[in-house]
Every structure is written in structure tokens, then in C-alpha cells.
Short mmCIF file of C-alpha atoms in Angstrom, two decimals:
data_model
loop_
_atom_site.label_atom_id
_atom_site.label_comp_id
_atom_site.label_asym_id
_atom_site.label_seq_id
_atom_site.Cartn_x
_atom_site.Cartn_y
_atom_site.Cartn_z
CA MET Z 1 206.28 -107.81 207.92
CA LYS Z 2 202.61 -106.93 207.45
CA GLY Z 3 203.67 -103.78 205.56
CA ALA Z 4 205.77 -105.81 203.13
CA PHE Z 5 202.92 -108.28 202.62
CA ASP Z 6 200.43 -105.46 201.96
CA ALA Z 7 202.87 -103.82 199.53
CA ALA Z 8 203.32 -107.11 197.68
CA GLN Z 9 199.55 -107.59 197.49
CA MET Z 10 199.14 -104.05 196.09
CA ALA Z 11 201.89 -104.65 193.53
CA LEU Z 12 200.26 -107.91 192.47
CA ALA Z 13 196.83 -106.26 192.18
CA ASP Z 14 198.35 -103.43 190.09
CA ALA Z 15 200.14 -105.93 187.85
CA ARG Z 16 196.95 -107.93 187.37
CA ALA Z 17 194.99 -104.76 186.50
CA ARG Z 18 197.72 -103.72 184.05
CA VAL Z 19 197.55 -107.13 182.32
CA VAL Z 20 193.76 -106.88 182.04
CA ARG Z 21 194.05 -103.35 180.55
CA GLU Z 22 196.69 -104.48 178.06
CA LYS Z 23 194.59 -107.46 176.99
CA GLU Z 24 191.60 -105.18 176.41
CA ASN Z 25 193.81 -102.74 174.50
CA CYS Z 26 195.19 -105.58 172.39
CA ARG Z 27 191.68 -106.85 171.58
CA ARG Z 28 190.61 -103.33 170.63
CA LYS Z 29 193.62 -102.90 168.33
CA LEU Z 30 193.05 -106.28 166.72
CA THR Z 31 189.41 -105.42 166.11
CA LEU Z 32 190.39 -102.11 164.52
CA GLU Z 33 193.05 -103.77 162.37
CA CYS Z 34 190.61 -106.49 161.29
CA ASP Z 35 187.98 -103.87 160.43
CA ASN Z 36 190.53 -101.84 158.48
CA CYS Z 37 191.71 -104.97 156.70
CA LYS Z 38 188.14 -105.90 155.80
CA ARG Z 39 187.49 -102.37 154.53
CA LEU Z 40 190.65 -102.41 152.43
CA LYS Z 41 189.85 -105.86 151.04
CA CYS Z 42 186.28 -104.79 150.26
CA ALA Z 43 187.52 -101.65 148.52
CA LYS Z 44 190.03 -103.69 146.49
CA ALA Z 45 187.40 -106.28 145.60
CA LYS Z 46 184.99 -103.53 144.55
CA LYS Z 47 187.69 -101.92 142.40
CA ASP Z 48 188.68 -105.27 140.87
CA CYS Z 49 185.06 -106.15 140.19
CA LYS Z 50 184.38 -102.78 138.58
CA GLY Z 51 187.51 -103.18 136.44
CA ALA Z 52 186.42 -106.66 135.35
CA LEU Z 53 182.92 -105.45 134.54
CA ASP Z 54 184.30 -102.48 132.60
CA LYS Z 55 186.57 -104.81 130.58
CA ALA Z 56 183.68 -107.21 129.95
CA GLY Z 57 181.46 -104.31 128.89
CA LYS Z 58 184.08 -103.04 126.45
CA TRP Z 59 184.58 -106.54 125.05
CA ILE Z 60 180.82 -107.04 124.61
CA GLY Z 61 180.51 -103.59 123.06
CA GLY Z 62 183.32 -104.43 120.64
CA VAL Z 63 181.71 -107.74 119.66
CA VAL Z 64 178.33 -106.04 119.09
CA ASP Z 65 180.00 -103.25 117.13
CA LYS Z 66 181.85 -105.75 114.92
CA ALA Z 67 178.66 -107.74 114.40
CA GLY Z 68 176.86 -104.56 113.36
CA LYS Z 69 179.61 -103.66 110.89
CA ILE Z 70 179.57 -107.18 109.43
CA GLU Z 71 175.79 -107.06 109.09
CA ASN Z 72 175.89 -103.63 107.42
CA HIS Z 73 178.53 -104.83 104.92
CA SER Z 74 176.47 -107.88 104.00
CA LYS Z 75 173.45 -105.65 103.18
CA LEU Z 76 175.53 -103.62 100.71
#
């Protein structure tokens, strides 16, 4: 009977250790996924921001160019 009790205790200790390892592994994976997600979102935001700034720059350049052409025509 003592042998069965010791075996059950060992099995329980192994199961407990396995659960602890799996929890740590899960936390590690979640951290990696969150970091990857943040990196991807940052990269997308940077790309979107650059695209918006490029479009704004082209629009401003077009407005300035048109204003310059209008001003040059009025001097003629």
C-alpha cells in the first residue's frame, strides 16, 4: 500500500510540474505573440503615416505649384 501511495504522490508531483511548465510556456508564447503583434501594428502605423504624409506633401506641392502658375500668369 505504501508503494501505491508513493507512486500516486510522484504522479501528482509530475502532473503539477507539467502544469507549471505549460503555464510558463503559454505565458512565453503570449508575450511573443503580443510583441509580434505590436511590431506589426507599429510597422503598419508607420507605413500608413508615411503614406498620409506623402499624400499631404503632394497635395501641398500641387497647391503651391498652382499658386505659382496663377501668380506668374497675373504678372503677364
